[in-house]
Short mmCIF file of C-alpha atoms and ligand atoms in Angstrom, two decimals:
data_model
loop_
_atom_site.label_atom_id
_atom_site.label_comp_id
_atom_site.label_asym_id
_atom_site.label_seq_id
_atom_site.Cartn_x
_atom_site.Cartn_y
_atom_site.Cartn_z
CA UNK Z 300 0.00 0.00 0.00
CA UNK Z 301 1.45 3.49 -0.62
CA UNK Z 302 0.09 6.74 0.99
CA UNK Z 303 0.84 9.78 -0.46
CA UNK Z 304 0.47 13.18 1.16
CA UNK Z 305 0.29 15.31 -2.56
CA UNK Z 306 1.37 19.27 -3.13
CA UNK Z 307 0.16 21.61 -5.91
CA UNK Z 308 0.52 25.30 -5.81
CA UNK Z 309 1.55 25.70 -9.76
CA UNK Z 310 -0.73 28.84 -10.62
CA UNK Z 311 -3.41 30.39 -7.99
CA UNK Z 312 -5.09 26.96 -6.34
CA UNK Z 313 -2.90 25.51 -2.90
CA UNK Z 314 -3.96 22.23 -2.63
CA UNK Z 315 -2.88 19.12 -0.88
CA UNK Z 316 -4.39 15.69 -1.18
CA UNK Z 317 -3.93 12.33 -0.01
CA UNK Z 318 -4.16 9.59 -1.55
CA UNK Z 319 -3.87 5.81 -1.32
CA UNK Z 320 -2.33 3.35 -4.44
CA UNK Z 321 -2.72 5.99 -6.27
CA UNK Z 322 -6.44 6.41 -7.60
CA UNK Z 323 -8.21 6.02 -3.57
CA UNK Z 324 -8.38 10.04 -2.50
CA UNK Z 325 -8.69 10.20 1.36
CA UNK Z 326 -8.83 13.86 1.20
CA UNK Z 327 -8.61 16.88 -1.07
CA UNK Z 328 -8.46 20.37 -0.07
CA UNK Z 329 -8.20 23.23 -3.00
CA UNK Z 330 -7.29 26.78 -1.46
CA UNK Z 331 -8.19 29.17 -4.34
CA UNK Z 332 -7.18 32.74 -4.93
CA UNK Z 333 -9.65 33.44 -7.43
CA UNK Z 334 -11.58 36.44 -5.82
CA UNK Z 335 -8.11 37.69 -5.06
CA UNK Z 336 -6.64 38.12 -9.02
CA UNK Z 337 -10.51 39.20 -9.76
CA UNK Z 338 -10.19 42.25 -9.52
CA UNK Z 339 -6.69 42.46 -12.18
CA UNK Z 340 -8.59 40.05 -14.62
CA UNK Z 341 -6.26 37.66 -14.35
CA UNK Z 342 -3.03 35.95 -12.27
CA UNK Z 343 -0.57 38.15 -11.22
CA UNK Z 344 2.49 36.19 -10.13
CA UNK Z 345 3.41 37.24 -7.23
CA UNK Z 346 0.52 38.10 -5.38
CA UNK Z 347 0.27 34.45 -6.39
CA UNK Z 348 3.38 33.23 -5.06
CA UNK Z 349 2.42 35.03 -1.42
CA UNK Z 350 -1.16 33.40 -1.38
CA UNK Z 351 0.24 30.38 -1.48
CA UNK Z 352 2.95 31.14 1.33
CA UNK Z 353 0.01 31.69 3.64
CA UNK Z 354 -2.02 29.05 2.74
CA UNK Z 355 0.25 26.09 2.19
CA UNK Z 356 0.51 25.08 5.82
CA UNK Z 357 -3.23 25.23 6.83
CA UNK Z 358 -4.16 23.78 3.60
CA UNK Z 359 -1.56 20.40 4.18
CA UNK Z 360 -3.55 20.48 8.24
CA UNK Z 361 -6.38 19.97 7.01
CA UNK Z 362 -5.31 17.30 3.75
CA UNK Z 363 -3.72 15.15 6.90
CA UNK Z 364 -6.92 15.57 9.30
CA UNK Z 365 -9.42 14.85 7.00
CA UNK Z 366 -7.69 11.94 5.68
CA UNK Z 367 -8.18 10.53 9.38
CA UNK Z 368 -4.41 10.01 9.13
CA UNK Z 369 -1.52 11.23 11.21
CA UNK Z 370 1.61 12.87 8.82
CA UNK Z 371 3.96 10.40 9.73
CA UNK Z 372 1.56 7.67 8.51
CA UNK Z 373 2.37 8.61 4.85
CA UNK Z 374 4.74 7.04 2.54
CA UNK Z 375 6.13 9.39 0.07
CA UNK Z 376 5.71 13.19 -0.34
CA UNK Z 377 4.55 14.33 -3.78
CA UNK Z 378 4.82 17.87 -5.17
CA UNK Z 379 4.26 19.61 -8.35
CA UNK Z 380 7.90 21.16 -9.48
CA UNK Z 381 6.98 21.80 -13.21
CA UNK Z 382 5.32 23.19 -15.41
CA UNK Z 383 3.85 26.76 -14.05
CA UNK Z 384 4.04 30.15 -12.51
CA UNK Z 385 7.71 29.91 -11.28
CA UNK Z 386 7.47 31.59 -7.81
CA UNK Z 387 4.04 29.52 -7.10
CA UNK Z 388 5.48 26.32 -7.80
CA UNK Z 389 8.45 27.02 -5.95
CA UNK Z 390 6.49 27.75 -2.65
CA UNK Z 391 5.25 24.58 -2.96
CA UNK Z 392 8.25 22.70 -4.10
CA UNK Z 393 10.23 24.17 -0.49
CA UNK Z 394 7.39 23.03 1.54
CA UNK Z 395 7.28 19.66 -0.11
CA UNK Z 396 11.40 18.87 0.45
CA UNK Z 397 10.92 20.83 4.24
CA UNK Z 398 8.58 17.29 4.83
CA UNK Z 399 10.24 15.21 2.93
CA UNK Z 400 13.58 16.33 5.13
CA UNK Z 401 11.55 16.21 8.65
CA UNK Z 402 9.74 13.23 8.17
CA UNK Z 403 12.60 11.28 6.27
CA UNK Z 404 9.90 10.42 3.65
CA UNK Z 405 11.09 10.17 -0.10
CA UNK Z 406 10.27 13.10 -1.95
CA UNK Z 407 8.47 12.81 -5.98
CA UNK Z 408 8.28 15.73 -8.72
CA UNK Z 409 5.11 16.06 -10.25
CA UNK Z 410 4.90 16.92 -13.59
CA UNK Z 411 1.92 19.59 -13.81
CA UNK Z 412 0.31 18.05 -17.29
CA UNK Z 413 0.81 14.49 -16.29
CA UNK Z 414 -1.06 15.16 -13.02
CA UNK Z 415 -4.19 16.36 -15.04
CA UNK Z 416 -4.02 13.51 -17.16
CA UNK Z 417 -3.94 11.52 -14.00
CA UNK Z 418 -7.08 12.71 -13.16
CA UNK Z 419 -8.57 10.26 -15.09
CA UNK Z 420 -7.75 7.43 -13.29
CA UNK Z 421 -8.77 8.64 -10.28
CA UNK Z 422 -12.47 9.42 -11.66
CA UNK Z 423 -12.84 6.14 -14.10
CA UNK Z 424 -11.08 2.99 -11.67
CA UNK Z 425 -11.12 0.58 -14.78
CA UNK Z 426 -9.43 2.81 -17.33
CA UNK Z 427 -5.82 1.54 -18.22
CA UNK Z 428 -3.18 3.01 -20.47
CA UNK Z 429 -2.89 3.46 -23.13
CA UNK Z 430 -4.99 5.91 -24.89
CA UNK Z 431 -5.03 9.92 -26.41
CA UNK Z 432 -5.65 12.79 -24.06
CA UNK Z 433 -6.81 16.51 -24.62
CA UNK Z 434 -5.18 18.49 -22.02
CA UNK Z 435 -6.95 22.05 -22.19
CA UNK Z 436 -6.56 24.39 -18.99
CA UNK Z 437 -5.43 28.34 -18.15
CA UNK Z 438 -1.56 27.35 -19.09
CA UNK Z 439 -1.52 24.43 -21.66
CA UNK Z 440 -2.86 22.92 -24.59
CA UNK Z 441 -1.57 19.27 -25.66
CA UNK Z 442 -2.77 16.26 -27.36
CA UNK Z 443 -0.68 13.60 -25.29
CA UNK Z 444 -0.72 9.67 -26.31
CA UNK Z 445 -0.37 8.25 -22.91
CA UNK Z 446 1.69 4.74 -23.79
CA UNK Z 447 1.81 3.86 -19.96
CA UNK Z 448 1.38 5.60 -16.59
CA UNK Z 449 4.39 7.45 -17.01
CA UNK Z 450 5.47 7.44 -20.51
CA UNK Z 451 3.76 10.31 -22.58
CA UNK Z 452 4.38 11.33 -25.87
CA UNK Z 453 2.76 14.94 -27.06
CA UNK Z 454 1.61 14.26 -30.78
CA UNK Z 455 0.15 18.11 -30.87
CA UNK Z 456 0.31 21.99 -28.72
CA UNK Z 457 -0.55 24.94 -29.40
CA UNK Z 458 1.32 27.38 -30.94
CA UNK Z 459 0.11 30.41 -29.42
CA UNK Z 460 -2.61 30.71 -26.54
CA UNK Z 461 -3.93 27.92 -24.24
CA UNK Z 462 -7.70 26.63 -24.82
CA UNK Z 463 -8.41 28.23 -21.17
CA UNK Z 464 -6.34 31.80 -21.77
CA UNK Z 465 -8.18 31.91 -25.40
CA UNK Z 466 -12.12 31.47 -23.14
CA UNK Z 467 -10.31 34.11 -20.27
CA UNK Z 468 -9.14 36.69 -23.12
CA UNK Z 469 -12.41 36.43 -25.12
CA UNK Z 470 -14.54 36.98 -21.54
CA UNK Z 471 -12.75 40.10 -20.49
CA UNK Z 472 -13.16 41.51 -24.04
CA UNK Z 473 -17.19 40.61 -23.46
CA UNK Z 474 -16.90 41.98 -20.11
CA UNK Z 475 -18.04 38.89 -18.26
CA UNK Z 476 -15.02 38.61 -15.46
CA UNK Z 477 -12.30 35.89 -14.56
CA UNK Z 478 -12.06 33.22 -14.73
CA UNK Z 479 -13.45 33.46 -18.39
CA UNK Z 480 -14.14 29.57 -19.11
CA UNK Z 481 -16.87 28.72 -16.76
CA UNK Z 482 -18.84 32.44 -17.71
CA UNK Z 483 -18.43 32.09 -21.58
CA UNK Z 484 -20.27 28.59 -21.13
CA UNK Z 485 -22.85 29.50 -19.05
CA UNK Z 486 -23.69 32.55 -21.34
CA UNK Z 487 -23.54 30.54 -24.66
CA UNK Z 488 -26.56 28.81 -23.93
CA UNK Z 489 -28.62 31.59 -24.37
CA UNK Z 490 -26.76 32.27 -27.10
CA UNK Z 491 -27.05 31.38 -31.35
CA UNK Z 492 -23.65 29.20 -31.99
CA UNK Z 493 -23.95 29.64 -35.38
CA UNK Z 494 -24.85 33.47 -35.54
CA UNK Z 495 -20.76 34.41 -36.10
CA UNK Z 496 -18.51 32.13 -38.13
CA UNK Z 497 -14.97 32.13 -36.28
CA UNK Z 498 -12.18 30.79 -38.08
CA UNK Z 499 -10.92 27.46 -37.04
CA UNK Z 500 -7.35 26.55 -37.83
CA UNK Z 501 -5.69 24.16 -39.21
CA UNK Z 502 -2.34 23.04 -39.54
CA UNK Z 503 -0.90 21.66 -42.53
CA UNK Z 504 1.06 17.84 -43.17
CA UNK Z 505 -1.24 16.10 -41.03
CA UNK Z 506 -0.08 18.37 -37.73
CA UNK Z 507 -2.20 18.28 -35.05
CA UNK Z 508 -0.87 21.88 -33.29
CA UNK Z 509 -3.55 24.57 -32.30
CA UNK Z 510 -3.65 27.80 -32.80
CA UNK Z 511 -6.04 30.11 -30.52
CA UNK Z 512 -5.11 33.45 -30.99
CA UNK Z 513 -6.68 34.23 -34.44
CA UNK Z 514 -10.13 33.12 -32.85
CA UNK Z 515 -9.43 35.56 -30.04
CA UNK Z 516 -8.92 38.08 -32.59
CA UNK Z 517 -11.32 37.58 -34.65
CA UNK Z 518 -14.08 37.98 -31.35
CA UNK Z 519 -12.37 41.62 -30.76
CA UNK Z 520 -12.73 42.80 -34.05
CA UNK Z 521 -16.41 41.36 -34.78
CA UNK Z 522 -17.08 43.39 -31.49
CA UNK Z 523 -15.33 46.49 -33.08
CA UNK Z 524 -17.17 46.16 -36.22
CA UNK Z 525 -20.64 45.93 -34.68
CA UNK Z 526 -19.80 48.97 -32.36
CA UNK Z 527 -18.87 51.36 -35.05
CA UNK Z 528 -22.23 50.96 -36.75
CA UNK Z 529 -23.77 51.51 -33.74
CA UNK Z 530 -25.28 48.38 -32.93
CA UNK Z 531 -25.26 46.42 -29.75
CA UNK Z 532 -23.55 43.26 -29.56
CA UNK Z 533 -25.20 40.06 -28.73
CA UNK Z 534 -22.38 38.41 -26.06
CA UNK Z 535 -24.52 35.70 -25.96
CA UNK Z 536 -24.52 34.83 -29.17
CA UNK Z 537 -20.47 35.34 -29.72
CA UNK Z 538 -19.49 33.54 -26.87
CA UNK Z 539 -21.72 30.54 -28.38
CA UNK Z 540 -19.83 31.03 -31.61
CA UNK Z 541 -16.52 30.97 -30.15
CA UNK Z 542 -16.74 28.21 -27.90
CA UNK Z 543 -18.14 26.06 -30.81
CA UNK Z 544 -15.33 26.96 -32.88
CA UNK Z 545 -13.03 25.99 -29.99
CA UNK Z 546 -15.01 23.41 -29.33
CA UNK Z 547 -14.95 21.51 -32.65
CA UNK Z 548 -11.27 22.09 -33.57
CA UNK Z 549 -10.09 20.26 -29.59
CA UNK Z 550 -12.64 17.19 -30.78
CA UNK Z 551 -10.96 17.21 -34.34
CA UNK Z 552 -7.88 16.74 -33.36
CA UNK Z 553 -8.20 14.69 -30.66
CA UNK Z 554 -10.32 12.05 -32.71
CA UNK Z 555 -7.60 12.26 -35.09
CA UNK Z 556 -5.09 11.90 -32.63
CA UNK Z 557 -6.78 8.53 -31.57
CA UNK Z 558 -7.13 7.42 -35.45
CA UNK Z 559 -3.73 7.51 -35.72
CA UNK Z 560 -2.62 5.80 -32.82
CA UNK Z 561 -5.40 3.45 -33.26
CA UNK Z 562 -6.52 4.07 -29.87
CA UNK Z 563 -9.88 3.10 -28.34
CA UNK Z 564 -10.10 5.47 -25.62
CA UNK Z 565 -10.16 8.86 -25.80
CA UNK Z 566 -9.78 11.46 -22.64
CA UNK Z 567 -10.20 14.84 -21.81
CA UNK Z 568 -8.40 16.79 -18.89
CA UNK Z 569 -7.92 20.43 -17.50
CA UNK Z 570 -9.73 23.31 -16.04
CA UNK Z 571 -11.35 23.50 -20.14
CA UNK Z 572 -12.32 19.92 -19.86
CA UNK Z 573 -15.49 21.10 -18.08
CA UNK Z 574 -16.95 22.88 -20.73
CA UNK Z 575 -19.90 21.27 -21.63
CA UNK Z 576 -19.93 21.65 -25.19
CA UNK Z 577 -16.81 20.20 -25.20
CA UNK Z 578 -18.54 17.22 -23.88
CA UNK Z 579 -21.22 17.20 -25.96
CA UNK Z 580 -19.00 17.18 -29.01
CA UNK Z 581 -16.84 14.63 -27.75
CA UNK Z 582 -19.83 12.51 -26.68
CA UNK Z 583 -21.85 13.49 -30.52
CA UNK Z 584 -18.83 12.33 -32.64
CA UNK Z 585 -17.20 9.67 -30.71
CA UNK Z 586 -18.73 6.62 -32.42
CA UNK Z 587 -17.01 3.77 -31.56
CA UNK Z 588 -15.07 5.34 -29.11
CA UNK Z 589 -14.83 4.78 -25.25
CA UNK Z 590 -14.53 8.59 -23.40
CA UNK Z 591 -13.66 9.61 -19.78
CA UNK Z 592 -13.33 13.20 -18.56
CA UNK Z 593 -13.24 13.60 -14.64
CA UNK Z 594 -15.34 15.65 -12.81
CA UNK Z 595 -15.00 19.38 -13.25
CA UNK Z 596 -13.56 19.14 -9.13
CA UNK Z 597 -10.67 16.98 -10.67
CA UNK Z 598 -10.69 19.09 -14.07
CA UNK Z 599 -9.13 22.24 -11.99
CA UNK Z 600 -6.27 22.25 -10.18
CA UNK Z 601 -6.29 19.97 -7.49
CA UNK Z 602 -3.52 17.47 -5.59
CA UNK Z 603 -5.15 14.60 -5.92
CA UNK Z 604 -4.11 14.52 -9.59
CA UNK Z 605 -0.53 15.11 -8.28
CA UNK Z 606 -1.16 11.97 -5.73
CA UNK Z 607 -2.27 9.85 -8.64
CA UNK Z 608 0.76 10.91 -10.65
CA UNK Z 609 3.30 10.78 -7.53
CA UNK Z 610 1.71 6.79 -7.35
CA UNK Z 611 2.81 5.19 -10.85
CA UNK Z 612 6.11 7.39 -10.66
CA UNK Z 613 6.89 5.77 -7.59
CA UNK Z 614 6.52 2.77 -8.60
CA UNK Z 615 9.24 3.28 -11.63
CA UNK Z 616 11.51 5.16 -8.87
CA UNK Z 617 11.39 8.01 -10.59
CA UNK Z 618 12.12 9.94 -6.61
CA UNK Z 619 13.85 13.13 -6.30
CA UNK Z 620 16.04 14.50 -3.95
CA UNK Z 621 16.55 17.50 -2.13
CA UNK Z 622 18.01 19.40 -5.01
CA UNK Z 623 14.44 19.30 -6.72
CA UNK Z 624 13.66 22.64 -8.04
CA UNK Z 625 10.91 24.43 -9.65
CA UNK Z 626 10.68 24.47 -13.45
CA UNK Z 627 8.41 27.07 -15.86
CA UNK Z 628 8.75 25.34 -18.57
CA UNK Z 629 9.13 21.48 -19.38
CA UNK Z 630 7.86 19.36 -22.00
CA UNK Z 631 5.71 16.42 -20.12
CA UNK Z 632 8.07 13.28 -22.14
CA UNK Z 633 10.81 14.95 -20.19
CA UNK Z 634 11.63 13.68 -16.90
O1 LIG I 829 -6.44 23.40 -15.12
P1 LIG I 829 -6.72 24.76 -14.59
O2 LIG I 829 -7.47 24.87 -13.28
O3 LIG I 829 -5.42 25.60 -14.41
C1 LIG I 829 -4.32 25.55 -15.24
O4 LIG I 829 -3.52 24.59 -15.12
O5 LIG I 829 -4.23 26.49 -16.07
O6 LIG I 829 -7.53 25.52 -15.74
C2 LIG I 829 -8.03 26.81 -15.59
C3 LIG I 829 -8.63 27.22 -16.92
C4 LIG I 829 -9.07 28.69 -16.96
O7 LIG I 829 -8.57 29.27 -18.15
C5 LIG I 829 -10.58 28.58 -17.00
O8 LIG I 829 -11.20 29.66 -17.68
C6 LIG I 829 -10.79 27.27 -17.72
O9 LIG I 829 -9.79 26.42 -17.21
N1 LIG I 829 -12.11 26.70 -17.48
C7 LIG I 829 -13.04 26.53 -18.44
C8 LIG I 829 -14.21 26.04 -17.80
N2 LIG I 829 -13.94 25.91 -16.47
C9 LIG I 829 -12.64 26.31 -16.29
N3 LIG I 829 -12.98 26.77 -19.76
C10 LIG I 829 -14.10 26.52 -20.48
N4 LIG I 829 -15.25 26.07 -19.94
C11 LIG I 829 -15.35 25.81 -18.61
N5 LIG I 829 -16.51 25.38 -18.10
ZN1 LIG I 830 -3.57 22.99 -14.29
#
């Protein structure tokens, strides 16, 4: 049996988890800072990085307690180190080797990515490697063919702005507040999805990269355009448009993802992975296909997804050691 007492302060959630063979979660507590970057429209790093500096202690209390464990009962001590805001992670990260040091517990580096993909297991028991994952959240967008619980190989990113930055940019332009994902669908189902034809793209040569920014764009300037005649503009009916233009590109390249790995299973994962018309496309043209998304609690940042990850790279003894630092950017097939 392994118990793992999980860390995750990447971006604005502190969170600690803990969680048994990796997919049993005894306890997950999510500290978020949203209210807090509200009011600048988005994250600002270091107000980030102190957040987390005041909550990381109560939140890892209260992991341990409602777990009905005691800290010295857990095996290992999990943290995410990479990818993310590089003063947030690093909060984490010290706490996590401070434990690891005290309790003379090994310590494990998360990967960020890996522990959303990880998600999965912990909300579907049966599913098994391997099998093509959209990872869509505030930081990140990757197709990933996960070969085994710890061997992933991206097959497509974006080239510009993450899924969830593309939904947080296109709110604040329509004025509906931060975080942008979670507003934009609620508002586009009131609105027409096909009253404004965004431009999807697509990559030449059979690549399956992304490209968000032109889609951004293009919502700005349709606002400008109906503004300088006069007329008012319908947010309801662009934020449908854009998130089905979204939407459809994430499920086009994911299903084509799985065609060409000849996978079975297809997954979703990240904050985005809630959106429900991202569901409902998956779910409309997924003939043939077995699907698993977890729920939107395990979508968002959490630790419990870092637990899960921490648990299969364990049991490769892939451990770190005190020298573990944080790291902004790293490409999830890197170790
Ligand atoms: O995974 P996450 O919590 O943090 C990162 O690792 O970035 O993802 C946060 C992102 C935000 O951009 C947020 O707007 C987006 O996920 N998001 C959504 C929805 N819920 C959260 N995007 C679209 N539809 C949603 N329902
Ligand atoms: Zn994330």
């Amino acid at each position: 049996m392994s118990l793992i007492l999980a860390i995750e302060s990447s971006c604005d959630e502190t969170a600690a988890a803990v969680v048994k063979d990796g997919r049993t979660v005894l306890s997950n507590v999510i500290s978020t800072q949203i209210e807090t970057h509200k009011k600048f429209g988005g994250v600002v790093p270091e107000v980030a990085s102190r957040k987390h500096l005041e909550a990381l202690n109560p939140v890892i209390d209260k992991a341990v307690v409602d777990a009905g464990i005691a800290l010295s009962d857990v095996d290992y001590i999990a943290v995410t180190y990479a990818p993310g805001l590089v003063g947030a992670l690093l909060v984490g990260v010290s706490g996590a080797k401070a434990l690891s040091l005290a309790l003379g517990k090994p310590l494990i580096g998360v990967h960020h990515i890996r522990g959303h993909i990880c998600a999965n297991f912990i909300e579907h028991p049966e599913l098994e490697p391997p099998f093509v994952c959209l990872v869509a959240s505030g930081g990140h967008s990757h197709i990933v063919y996960v070969k085994d619980y710890t061997e992933y190989e991206v097959l497509g990113q974006t080239r510009d702005d993450a899924a969830g930055e593309a939904f947080d940019k296109v709110a604040r332009v329509l004025g509906l507040g931060y975080p942008g994902g979670p507003k934009i669908d609620a508002l586009a189902v009131e609105g027409d999805e096909n009253a404004v034809s965004f431009k999807k793209v697509r990559f030449p040569n059979g690549s399956l990269d992304f490209s968000f920014s032109g889609i951004k764009t293009g919502v700005i300037n349709h606002c400008h355009n109906i503004e300088q005649k006069g007329e008012t503009v319908n947010k309801a009916d662009i934020a449908a448009s854009f998130q089905k233009s979204v939407c459809e590109v994430m499920v086009d390249n994911l299903l084509e993802a799985a065609s060409l790995k000849n996978c079975t299973k297809v997954a979703l994962a990240g904050g985005v992975a809630c959106n429900s018309r991202l569901r409902a496309e998956l779910n409309k043209r997924s003939l043939g296909l077995k699907i698993y998304y977890p729920s939107p609690i395990l979508c968002t940042d959490n630790a419990a997804m870092i637990g899960c990850s921490a648990h299969y790279e364990s049991l490769v003894s892939n451990f770190a050691d005190l020298s573990l630092n944080a790291v902004p950017y790293l490409g999830i097939d890197l170790k």
